[in-house]
Coordinates of C-alpha atoms and ligand atoms in Angstrom, one line a residue:
M1 CA 2.6 28.5 -25.0
K2 CA 5.1 25.7 -24.9
I3 CA 7.4 24.1 -22.3
T4 CA 11.0 24.7 -23.5
R5 CA 13.2 23.6 -20.6
I6 CA 12.8 21.7 -17.3
S7 CA 15.5 22.1 -14.6
V8 CA 15.7 19.7 -11.6
Y9 CA 17.3 20.7 -8.3
Q10 CA 18.1 18.5 -5.3
V11 CA 18.0 20.1 -1.9
D12 CA 18.5 18.6 1.6
L13 CA 16.0 19.9 4.1
P14 CA 17.2 19.2 7.6
L15 CA 14.6 19.1 10.4
K16 CA 15.2 21.3 13.4
Y17 CA 14.7 18.3 15.7
P18 CA 14.5 14.6 15.1
Y19 CA 10.9 13.5 14.6
W20 CA 9.4 10.1 15.5
L21 CA 6.1 8.6 14.5
S22 CA 4.3 5.3 14.2
G23 CA 5.0 4.5 17.8
G24 CA 8.6 5.5 17.5
R25 CA 9.5 2.9 14.9
L26 CA 10.1 5.6 12.3
K27 CA 12.6 8.5 12.8
F28 CA 13.2 11.4 10.5
E29 CA 16.0 14.0 10.5
M30 CA 16.4 15.1 6.9
L31 CA 14.1 15.4 3.9
D32 CA 15.3 14.9 0.3
A33 CA 13.6 17.6 -1.8
T34 CA 13.3 17.9 -5.5
L35 CA 12.5 21.2 -7.0
V36 CA 11.4 21.5 -10.6
K37 CA 11.6 24.7 -12.7
I38 CA 9.7 24.8 -15.9
E39 CA 10.5 27.5 -18.5
T40 CA 8.3 28.4 -21.4
D41 CA 8.6 30.1 -24.8
A42 CA 6.5 32.9 -23.4
G43 CA 9.1 33.8 -20.7
L44 CA 6.9 32.5 -17.9
I45 CA 8.6 30.3 -15.3
G46 CA 6.8 27.9 -13.0
W47 CA 8.1 26.1 -9.9
G48 CA 7.0 22.9 -8.2
E49 CA 8.4 20.6 -5.4
G50 CA 8.3 16.9 -4.7
T51 CA 9.4 16.0 -1.2
P52 CA 8.6 12.7 0.4
W53 CA 8.5 12.6 4.2
G54 CA 11.7 10.5 4.2
H55 CA 11.7 7.1 2.4
T56 CA 10.1 5.0 5.1
Y57 CA 6.7 6.8 5.3
L58 CA 5.2 6.1 1.9
P59 CA 6.4 4.2 -1.2
A60 CA 8.2 7.3 -2.5
H61 CA 11.8 8.6 -2.3
G62 CA 13.7 11.6 -3.5
G63 CA 15.9 9.6 -5.9
G64 CA 12.8 8.0 -7.4
I65 CA 11.4 11.5 -8.2
R66 CA 14.5 12.5 -10.1
A67 CA 14.7 9.1 -11.9
G68 CA 11.0 9.4 -12.9
L69 CA 11.5 13.0 -14.1
A70 CA 14.3 11.7 -16.5
L71 CA 11.7 9.4 -18.1
L72 CA 8.9 12.0 -18.2
A73 CA 10.8 15.2 -19.2
P74 CA 11.2 14.3 -23.0
H75 CA 7.4 13.9 -23.2
L76 CA 6.8 17.2 -21.5
I77 CA 8.9 19.5 -23.7
G78 CA 6.6 21.2 -26.2
L79 CA 3.4 20.8 -24.1
D80 CA 1.2 23.8 -23.1
P81 CA 1.7 24.1 -19.3
R82 CA -1.6 26.0 -19.0
S83 CA -3.5 22.7 -19.4
P84 CA -2.5 20.8 -16.2
E85 CA -5.2 18.2 -16.8
A86 CA -3.8 17.3 -20.3
V87 CA -0.2 17.3 -18.9
S88 CA -1.4 14.9 -16.2
R89 CA -3.0 12.5 -18.7
I90 CA 0.3 12.4 -20.8
M91 CA 2.3 11.8 -17.6
D92 CA 0.0 8.9 -16.7
V93 CA 0.5 7.3 -20.1
Q94 CA 4.2 7.7 -20.1
L95 CA 4.8 6.6 -16.5
P96 CA 1.8 4.8 -14.9
G97 CA 1.7 5.2 -11.2
H98 CA 4.5 7.1 -9.4
P99 CA 2.2 10.0 -8.4
Y100 CA 5.0 11.6 -6.3
V101 CA 7.1 12.0 -9.5
K102 CA 4.3 14.0 -11.2
S103 CA 3.3 16.3 -8.4
A104 CA 6.2 18.8 -8.9
V105 CA 5.5 19.0 -12.6
D106 CA 1.8 19.5 -12.1
V107 CA 2.3 22.3 -9.5
A108 CA 4.8 24.1 -11.8
C109 CA 2.1 24.0 -14.6
W110 CA -0.5 25.5 -12.2
D111 CA 2.0 28.2 -11.3
I112 CA 2.4 29.1 -15.0
L113 CA -1.4 28.9 -15.6
G114 CA -2.0 31.3 -12.8
Q115 CA 0.7 33.7 -14.0
S116 CA -0.7 33.7 -17.5
A117 CA -4.3 34.2 -16.2
G118 CA -3.2 36.9 -13.7
M119 CA -4.7 34.9 -10.8
P120 CA -3.4 33.1 -7.8
I121 CA -3.9 29.3 -7.8
W122 CA -6.5 29.4 -5.0
Q123 CA -8.6 31.6 -7.3
L124 CA -8.2 29.2 -10.3
L125 CA -9.4 26.4 -8.0
G126 CA -12.5 28.4 -7.1
G127 CA -11.6 29.9 -3.8
E128 CA -12.8 33.2 -2.3
A129 CA -10.6 36.2 -1.6
D130 CA -9.1 36.8 1.8
Q131 CA -9.5 33.2 3.1
Q132 CA -7.6 32.5 6.2
V133 CA -6.6 28.8 6.5
L134 CA -6.3 27.3 10.0
I135 CA -3.1 25.4 10.5
N136 CA -2.3 22.5 12.9
S137 CA 0.9 21.5 14.8
S138 CA 2.4 18.0 14.4
I139 CA 3.5 16.5 17.7
S140 CA 6.3 13.8 17.6
T141 CA 5.7 10.6 19.5
G142 CA 7.1 10.6 23.1
S143 CA 6.0 10.2 26.7
P144 CA 2.6 11.9 27.5
Q145 CA 4.5 14.6 29.3
D146 CA 7.0 15.2 26.5
M147 CA 4.1 15.4 24.0
L148 CA 2.2 17.9 26.2
A149 CA 5.3 20.1 26.4
L150 CA 5.4 20.1 22.5
I151 CA 1.7 20.9 22.4
Q152 CA 2.2 23.8 24.8
A153 CA 5.2 25.1 22.7
A154 CA 2.9 24.9 19.6
A155 CA 0.1 26.7 21.5
D156 CA 2.6 29.5 22.3
K157 CA 3.0 30.0 18.6
G158 CA -0.7 30.3 18.1
Y159 CA -1.7 26.7 17.2
T160 CA -5.1 25.6 18.4
V161 CA -5.3 22.3 16.5
H162 CA -2.8 19.5 17.0
S163 CA -1.9 16.2 15.4
A164 CA -0.4 14.0 18.1
K165 CA 1.5 10.9 16.9
V166 CA 0.7 7.8 18.9
G167 CA 0.6 4.1 18.2
G168 CA 2.8 1.2 19.1
T169 CA 2.8 -2.2 20.7
D170 CA 2.4 -1.0 24.3
V171 CA -1.4 -0.8 24.7
A172 CA -1.3 0.7 28.2
L173 CA 1.1 3.4 27.1
D174 CA -1.1 4.4 24.2
I175 CA -4.2 4.5 26.4
E176 CA -2.2 6.7 28.8
R177 CA -1.0 9.0 26.0
I178 CA -4.4 9.5 24.6
D179 CA -6.3 10.1 27.9
T180 CA -3.6 12.3 29.4
I181 CA -3.2 14.5 26.3
S182 CA -6.9 14.7 25.7
A183 CA -7.6 15.8 29.3
A184 CA -4.8 18.3 29.5
V185 CA -4.9 20.0 26.1
P186 CA -5.6 23.8 26.4
A187 CA -9.4 24.7 26.5
G188 CA -10.8 25.1 23.1
H189 CA -8.0 23.3 21.3
K190 CA -8.7 20.3 19.1
I191 CA -6.6 17.2 18.7
T192 CA -6.2 14.3 16.3
F193 CA -4.4 11.2 17.4
D194 CA -2.4 10.0 14.4
V195 CA -1.4 6.3 14.7
N196 CA 0.4 6.3 11.3
R197 CA -0.8 2.7 10.7
A198 CA 1.1 1.3 13.8
W199 CA -1.8 -0.8 15.4
Q200 CA -3.0 -4.2 14.5
P201 CA -6.8 -4.1 14.3
A202 CA -7.4 -5.8 17.7
V203 CA -5.0 -3.3 19.4
A204 CA -6.9 -0.4 17.8
I205 CA -10.2 -1.7 19.0
E206 CA -8.9 -2.3 22.5
V207 CA -7.3 1.1 22.8
L208 CA -10.1 3.1 21.3
N209 CA -12.7 1.3 23.4
S210 CA -10.7 1.9 26.6
V211 CA -10.0 5.7 26.2
S212 CA -12.6 8.3 27.2
A213 CA -11.4 10.7 24.4
R214 CA -13.7 10.9 21.4
D215 CA -11.3 12.9 19.2
W216 CA -10.4 12.1 15.6
V217 CA -8.1 9.0 15.2
E218 CA -6.0 8.9 12.0
Q219 CA -4.8 5.8 10.1
P220 CA -5.1 3.3 12.9
C221 CA -3.9 0.4 10.9
E222 CA -1.9 -0.4 7.7
T223 CA -4.6 -1.1 5.2
L224 CA -7.9 0.3 4.2
A225 CA -9.6 -3.0 4.9
Q226 CA -8.1 -3.1 8.4
C227 CA -9.1 0.6 9.1
A228 CA -12.7 -0.1 7.9
H229 CA -12.9 -3.1 10.3
V230 CA -11.9 -0.9 13.2
A231 CA -14.1 2.0 12.1
G232 CA -17.2 -0.2 12.5
R233 CA -16.2 -1.2 16.1
V234 CA -15.2 2.2 17.7
S235 CA -17.0 5.5 18.3
N236 CA -14.1 7.8 17.4
P237 CA -14.3 9.5 14.0
I238 CA -11.7 8.0 11.7
M239 CA -9.4 10.0 9.4
L240 CA -7.5 8.1 6.6
D241 CA -4.1 9.1 5.3
E242 CA -1.4 6.7 4.2
C243 CA -3.6 4.0 2.7
M244 CA -5.3 6.5 0.3
S245 CA -3.2 6.4 -2.9
G246 CA -5.7 7.4 -5.5
F247 CA -9.3 8.1 -6.4
E248 CA -10.3 4.4 -6.3
D249 CA -9.2 4.2 -2.7
H250 CA -11.4 7.1 -1.8
L251 CA -14.4 5.6 -3.6
H252 CA -13.7 2.2 -1.9
A253 CA -13.4 3.9 1.6
W254 CA -16.7 5.6 1.1
K255 CA -18.4 2.4 0.1
L256 CA -17.0 0.6 3.1
G257 CA -17.9 3.5 5.5
A258 CA -14.3 3.4 6.6
C259 CA -13.9 7.0 7.6
E260 CA -15.4 10.4 8.2
G261 CA -12.5 12.3 6.7
V262 CA -9.3 12.0 4.7
K263 CA -5.9 13.7 4.3
V264 CA -5.6 15.2 0.8
K265 CA -1.9 15.5 -0.1
P266 CA -0.8 16.5 -3.6
N267 CA 2.5 14.7 -3.6
R268 CA 0.8 11.4 -2.7
L269 CA -1.9 11.8 -5.4
G270 CA 0.1 13.2 -8.4
G271 CA -0.3 17.0 -7.9
L272 CA -3.0 19.6 -7.5
T273 CA -4.9 18.3 -10.5
R274 CA -5.5 14.8 -9.0
A275 CA -5.7 16.1 -5.4
R276 CA -8.6 18.4 -6.5
Q277 CA -10.5 15.4 -7.8
V278 CA -10.4 13.6 -4.4
R279 CA -11.0 16.9 -2.6
D280 CA -14.2 17.4 -4.6
F281 CA -15.3 13.8 -4.0
G282 CA -14.7 14.2 -0.3
V283 CA -16.8 17.4 -0.2
S284 CA -19.5 15.6 -2.2
V285 CA -19.8 12.8 0.3
G286 CA -19.6 15.0 3.4
W287 CA -16.1 14.1 4.6
Q288 CA -13.9 16.6 6.5
L289 CA -10.5 17.1 5.0
H290 CA -7.0 18.1 6.0
V291 CA -5.5 19.5 2.8
E292 CA -1.7 19.7 3.1
D293 CA 1.4 18.1 1.5
V294 CA 3.4 15.1 2.6
G295 CA 6.4 17.3 3.3
G296 CA 8.7 19.9 1.9
S297 CA 9.6 23.5 2.0
V298 CA 7.4 26.5 2.0
L299 CA 6.9 26.0 -1.8
A300 CA 5.2 22.6 -1.3
D301 CA 3.2 23.9 1.7
T302 CA 2.0 26.9 -0.3
A303 CA 0.9 24.8 -3.3
A304 CA -1.2 22.5 -1.1
L305 CA -2.7 25.4 0.9
H306 CA -3.9 27.0 -2.3
L307 CA -6.1 23.9 -2.6
A308 CA -7.0 24.0 1.1
A309 CA -8.1 27.7 0.7
S310 CA -10.4 26.8 -2.1
T311 CA -12.1 24.0 -0.1
A312 CA -15.6 24.7 1.4
A313 CA -15.2 25.8 5.1
P314 CA -17.6 23.1 6.6
N315 CA -15.4 20.3 5.0
R316 CA -12.1 21.9 5.7
L317 CA -10.1 21.0 8.8
A318 CA -6.7 22.5 9.6
S319 CA -3.6 22.2 7.4
W320 CA 0.0 21.3 8.5
L321 CA 3.0 23.4 7.5
C322 CA 6.0 21.1 7.0
H323 CA 8.4 24.1 6.6
D324 CA 7.8 25.0 10.3
H325 CA 9.9 21.9 11.2
L326 CA 12.9 22.8 8.9
S327 CA 16.1 24.5 9.8
V328 CA 16.4 25.9 6.2
D329 CA 14.1 28.3 4.3
L330 CA 14.3 28.3 0.5
A331 CA 12.1 31.4 0.0
P332 CA 12.4 33.6 3.1
G333 CA 9.3 35.8 3.6
Q334 CA 7.3 34.2 0.8
G335 CA 4.3 31.9 0.7
V336 CA 2.1 30.7 3.6
R337 CA 3.5 31.5 7.1
N338 CA 2.1 30.9 10.5
Q339 CA 0.3 34.0 11.6
G340 CA -0.8 33.0 15.1
G341 CA -2.4 29.6 14.1
H342 CA -3.5 30.5 10.6
V343 CA -2.1 31.5 7.2
E344 CA -3.1 33.9 4.5
L345 CA -2.6 32.8 0.9
P346 CA -0.4 34.8 -1.6
N347 CA -2.4 37.1 -3.9
Q348 CA 0.1 37.4 -6.7
P349 CA -0.6 35.4 -9.8
G350 CA 0.4 31.7 -9.8
L351 CA 2.0 29.9 -6.8
G352 CA 3.4 33.0 -5.3
V353 CA 6.7 31.4 -4.2
V354 CA 10.0 31.6 -6.1
P355 CA 13.0 29.9 -4.4
E356 CA 16.0 32.2 -3.7
A357 CA 18.5 31.4 -6.5
D358 CA 21.5 31.6 -4.2
L359 CA 20.0 29.0 -1.8
L360 CA 20.0 26.4 -4.6
E361 CA 23.0 24.6 -6.1
E362 CA 23.4 23.9 -9.8
P363 CA 20.5 21.8 -11.2
V364 CA 21.2 18.0 -11.1
A365 CA 19.5 17.7 -14.5
V366 CA 18.3 20.0 -17.3
Y367 CA 16.0 18.8 -20.1
S368 CA 15.3 21.0 -23.2
Ligands
LIG401 MG1 -1.2 11.2 9.1

């Protein structure tokens, strides 16, 4: 089987409400999505998506994905998409780095592999049938009362796990946010306080040694070295996210004892093929993992949750659904959907999501 054509689509994904994180210094209202459609000489068609969470969150942006695809596409025509590992190796040779460019291609290859094998991606990745995956809300930074109102609204939709965005320069306000939210969260609910790298190490140590909460704290500082310094001086379990760009970072974090868990995000790592490697490493060293994507429509969410569903339950924390924040739906009724705080994975072969043709404009580029 050979790749014969690659079509690239650009889609604006507006958020329902403006979203602030990292202590309010970063605001998001629209995501720039890139969808990739891969066609083959066997008639099978695969879809993938690359959607950075804006252009200020990570070193990635929508225009960069489309520019990178223009460089990669000539090297992909003629390859067998049923070998995602081989396709990833060729992409790494032709465009070192830039994992967010490669993710959409990789997911489309997994989609085709699944269709050709007659199996959903979660099964190709080793998952069991009828797995339900717990999902978590994502709570924008605000006053403690505003954030509690958002947590209650999420609880009304069935969410029992929440990621509350904190962090900033006002130490007293962060202590108040964490203690107020931790004390008031509904009984039985779990919470992670996600700092999105906003604290200096001394601030992180001061805040976390002042609060009574012993919940997870995510990405307290900018760099892995700073987070490791903090991890050795606080008693909260530490989750790492933005500073984990590839396998080497995961190995380094483990050697440093910098965390008890990581976020595994295909778009940040180069797709399901590379995300699976760090997932397997994390399981091997006893970390707990949130497996989800950086952002995107139900297509990106579903791809990431196939990997989540194939992750051993003791190592698997909840997954976030970005599409729950969007005011557009590219594949109504398809893919992973909130069913009272969890999702069920599609059972049809491959990814199990095909964007509605009339919701896409003409492709911005076609390579054949
Ligand atoms: Mg995070």
